Coordinates of C-alpha atoms in Angstrom, one line a residue:
M753 CA -142.4 42.3 -45.6
G754 CA -142.9 46.0 -44.7
N755 CA -141.7 48.5 -47.1
N756 CA -139.4 50.2 -44.6
N757 CA -136.6 47.6 -45.0
I758 CA -134.3 48.7 -47.7
L759 CA -132.2 45.6 -47.3
E760 CA -132.8 42.2 -45.9
A761 CA -130.5 39.1 -45.7
K762 CA -132.1 35.8 -44.9
N763 CA -130.0 32.7 -44.1
I764 CA -127.0 33.9 -46.2
N765 CA -124.3 31.2 -46.4
K766 CA -121.1 31.4 -48.4
Y767 CA -118.5 28.9 -49.1
F768 CA -115.0 29.4 -50.6
R769 CA -114.2 26.2 -52.5
E770 CA -110.6 26.9 -53.2
P771 CA -108.0 25.9 -52.1
V772 CA -110.1 23.9 -49.7
M773 CA -113.8 24.1 -48.7
F774 CA -114.3 26.9 -46.2
H775 CA -117.6 28.1 -44.7
V776 CA -117.0 31.8 -44.7
L777 CA -120.5 33.2 -43.9
K778 CA -122.8 31.2 -41.7
D779 CA -126.6 31.8 -41.5
I780 CA -126.5 35.6 -41.8
N781 CA -129.8 37.3 -41.0
F782 CA -130.4 41.0 -40.6
R783 CA -132.4 43.9 -41.9
I784 CA -131.5 47.5 -42.6
K785 CA -134.4 50.0 -42.4
S786 CA -134.8 52.8 -44.9
G787 CA -132.8 55.9 -43.6
E788 CA -130.7 53.8 -41.2
F789 CA -126.9 54.3 -40.8
V790 CA -125.4 50.9 -39.9
S791 CA -121.8 49.8 -39.5
I792 CA -120.4 46.3 -39.7
M793 CA -117.4 45.5 -37.4
G794 CA -115.3 42.5 -36.7
K795 CA -111.7 41.2 -36.9
S796 CA -110.0 40.9 -40.3
G797 CA -111.0 37.7 -42.0
C798 CA -114.4 37.4 -40.2
G799 CA -116.3 37.8 -43.5
K800 CA -117.3 41.5 -43.5
S801 CA -116.1 42.4 -47.0
T802 CA -117.4 39.1 -48.4
L803 CA -120.8 39.9 -47.0
L804 CA -120.7 43.4 -48.5
Y805 CA -120.0 41.9 -51.9
I806 CA -123.0 39.7 -51.6
L807 CA -125.3 42.5 -50.3
S808 CA -124.1 44.7 -53.2
T809 CA -125.1 42.0 -55.7
M810 CA -121.6 41.7 -57.0
D811 CA -121.2 38.2 -55.7
T812 CA -124.2 35.9 -56.6
D813 CA -122.6 32.6 -55.5
Y814 CA -124.2 32.2 -52.1
G815 CA -127.0 30.3 -50.3
G816 CA -130.0 32.1 -48.8
E817 CA -132.0 35.1 -50.0
L818 CA -131.3 38.7 -50.4
F819 CA -134.1 41.3 -50.6
F820 CA -133.8 44.9 -51.7
D821 CA -136.6 47.3 -51.0
G822 CA -139.0 44.3 -50.7
E823 CA -137.9 42.8 -54.0
K824 CA -136.1 39.4 -54.0
L825 CA -132.7 39.8 -55.8
T826 CA -131.5 36.3 -55.4
G827 CA -131.7 34.4 -58.7
K828 CA -132.1 37.5 -60.9
P829 CA -130.0 37.5 -64.1
H830 CA -126.7 39.4 -64.0
E831 CA -127.8 42.2 -66.4
E832 CA -130.8 43.0 -64.2
L833 CA -128.6 43.0 -61.0
A834 CA -126.1 45.4 -62.8
Q835 CA -128.9 47.8 -63.5
I836 CA -130.2 47.7 -59.9
R837 CA -126.7 48.1 -58.6
N838 CA -125.9 51.1 -60.9
Q839 CA -129.2 52.8 -60.2
R840 CA -129.9 52.0 -56.5
I841 CA -126.6 51.4 -54.8
G842 CA -123.7 53.8 -54.3
F843 CA -120.3 52.6 -53.4
V844 CA -117.4 54.2 -51.4
F845 CA -114.3 52.2 -50.9
Q846 CA -111.1 52.6 -48.9
F847 CA -109.3 53.6 -52.1
H848 CA -111.2 56.3 -54.0
Y849 CA -110.6 54.7 -57.5
L850 CA -110.8 58.0 -59.2
L851 CA -109.5 58.1 -62.8
S852 CA -106.5 60.4 -62.5
E853 CA -106.5 61.5 -66.1
F854 CA -110.1 62.8 -65.8
T855 CA -111.3 65.9 -64.0
V856 CA -113.2 65.8 -60.7
L857 CA -116.4 66.6 -62.5
E858 CA -115.8 63.9 -65.2
N859 CA -115.2 61.3 -62.5
V860 CA -118.5 62.2 -60.7
M861 CA -120.4 62.0 -64.0
L862 CA -119.1 58.5 -65.0
P863 CA -121.7 56.3 -63.2
A864 CA -124.6 58.4 -64.6
K865 CA -123.1 58.2 -68.1
K866 CA -122.9 54.4 -67.7
L867 CA -126.6 54.3 -66.7
G868 CA -127.5 56.4 -69.7
L869 CA -130.9 57.7 -68.4
K870 CA -130.1 61.4 -68.7
S871 CA -128.6 63.8 -71.2
P872 CA -124.9 64.8 -70.8
E873 CA -126.1 68.4 -69.8
E874 CA -128.4 67.0 -67.1
I875 CA -125.6 64.7 -65.8
Q876 CA -123.1 67.6 -65.7
H877 CA -125.6 69.7 -63.7
D878 CA -126.3 66.8 -61.3
A879 CA -122.6 66.2 -60.8
M880 CA -122.1 69.9 -59.9
E881 CA -125.0 69.7 -57.5
K882 CA -123.4 66.7 -55.8
L883 CA -120.0 68.5 -55.6
K884 CA -121.7 71.5 -54.0
L885 CA -123.4 69.2 -51.5
L886 CA -119.9 68.1 -50.5
H887 CA -118.4 71.6 -50.6
I888 CA -115.9 70.7 -53.2
E889 CA -117.4 72.3 -56.3
E890 CA -114.4 74.7 -56.7
Q891 CA -112.3 71.6 -57.5
A892 CA -114.6 70.5 -60.4
N893 CA -112.2 71.2 -63.2
K894 CA -109.0 70.0 -61.6
L895 CA -107.6 66.7 -62.6
A896 CA -108.4 64.1 -60.0
S897 CA -104.7 63.4 -59.5
R898 CA -104.2 67.1 -58.4
I899 CA -106.4 67.2 -55.2
S900 CA -105.7 66.0 -51.7
G901 CA -106.6 62.6 -50.2
G902 CA -109.5 64.0 -48.1
Q903 CA -110.8 65.8 -51.2
K904 CA -110.5 62.6 -53.3
Q905 CA -112.7 60.7 -50.8
R906 CA -115.3 63.5 -51.0
V907 CA -115.3 63.3 -54.8
A908 CA -115.7 59.5 -54.4
I909 CA -118.8 60.1 -52.2
A910 CA -120.2 62.6 -54.8
R911 CA -119.7 59.9 -57.5
A912 CA -121.5 57.4 -55.3
L913 CA -124.5 59.8 -55.0
I914 CA -124.8 60.8 -58.7
N915 CA -127.6 58.3 -59.6
D916 CA -129.5 59.1 -56.4
P917 CA -129.2 55.7 -54.9
A918 CA -131.4 54.3 -52.1
I919 CA -128.4 53.1 -50.1
I920 CA -124.6 53.7 -50.0
M921 CA -122.3 50.9 -49.1
G922 CA -118.9 51.6 -47.9
D923 CA -115.9 49.3 -47.4
E924 CA -113.5 51.0 -45.0
P925 CA -114.3 54.5 -46.4
T926 CA -112.1 56.2 -43.8
G927 CA -109.4 53.5 -43.7
N928 CA -106.9 55.7 -45.6
L929 CA -107.7 59.0 -44.0
D930 CA -106.3 60.9 -41.0
S931 CA -108.7 61.6 -38.1
H932 CA -109.7 65.1 -39.4
N933 CA -110.7 63.8 -42.8
A934 CA -112.3 60.6 -41.3
N935 CA -114.5 62.9 -39.1
N936 CA -115.4 64.9 -42.2
V937 CA -116.6 61.7 -44.0
L938 CA -118.6 60.7 -40.9
R939 CA -120.2 64.1 -40.8
I940 CA -121.1 64.0 -44.5
F941 CA -122.6 60.5 -44.1
R942 CA -124.7 61.7 -41.1
D943 CA -126.0 64.6 -43.1
L944 CA -126.9 62.4 -46.0
V945 CA -128.9 60.2 -43.7
E946 CA -130.6 63.1 -42.0
E947 CA -131.3 65.3 -44.9
K948 CA -131.6 63.0 -47.9
K949 CA -133.0 60.0 -45.9
L950 CA -130.4 57.8 -47.4
S951 CA -129.5 54.4 -45.9
L952 CA -125.9 53.6 -45.2
L953 CA -124.1 50.4 -44.6
V954 CA -120.4 50.7 -43.8
V955 CA -117.8 48.0 -43.1
T956 CA -115.2 49.7 -40.8
H957 CA -112.4 48.9 -38.3
D958 CA -112.8 52.4 -36.8
S959 CA -114.6 52.1 -33.5
D960 CA -115.0 55.9 -33.2
F961 CA -116.7 55.9 -36.6
A962 CA -118.9 52.9 -35.7
A963 CA -119.9 54.5 -32.4
N964 CA -121.5 57.4 -34.3
T965 CA -123.7 55.2 -36.5
D966 CA -127.2 54.2 -35.6
R967 CA -126.4 50.5 -35.1
I968 CA -123.4 48.2 -35.1
I969 CA -123.6 44.7 -36.5
E970 CA -120.7 42.7 -35.0
M971 CA -119.3 39.8 -36.9
G972 CA -117.0 37.0 -35.8
D973 CA -116.0 33.8 -37.6
G974 CA -118.6 34.2 -40.2
H975 CA -121.5 34.7 -37.8
I976 CA -123.3 37.8 -36.6
I977 CA -122.5 38.0 -32.9
K978 CA -124.5 41.1 -32.1
Q979 CA -126.7 43.5 -33.9

């Protein structure tokens, strides 16, 4: 396998066993190149978020194989997957999940503290750099509960970037935002791809957002219909 695939799914199958046996993902095959901005679209219930949980290594109960940067992840122990996840994958969700009693800066620092590879001073410096990148550094010392929705999502993106991941995965990252803020997030993502050569994989219902990504993977009834 060439080194330019950051992510590859081979014959991914997923069953829900409760309340009855249900085949939710059926023979999913695709690759994401390094530096590619890909969106996943499809009706609610078609398996998009389920697929994202598998790709992000959070769900290991599936058939098939998952490769990350040429390395097979399927079958690795949970501790090792957690390390890869914390270090190499950034997450942005529909809800920002910021801790309201912490400042903006403290929220951005959290994943790096968890990883524990740098000193608190280095982490704080890195966190400020990420906030600057997203033009939100002036909010650094405010409590997360005191900033606007659009600002919160930018802070969530800064937090996703703190460990310099190879890929950012988003689950409806603009789902809670008005069109102005949604466009902001899209522009930020585009800049990250172009300037930082990051890869992005985003599940979205927003067709305008998807139209501005490099490629759309369309899902229906657990299959990939088009990619």
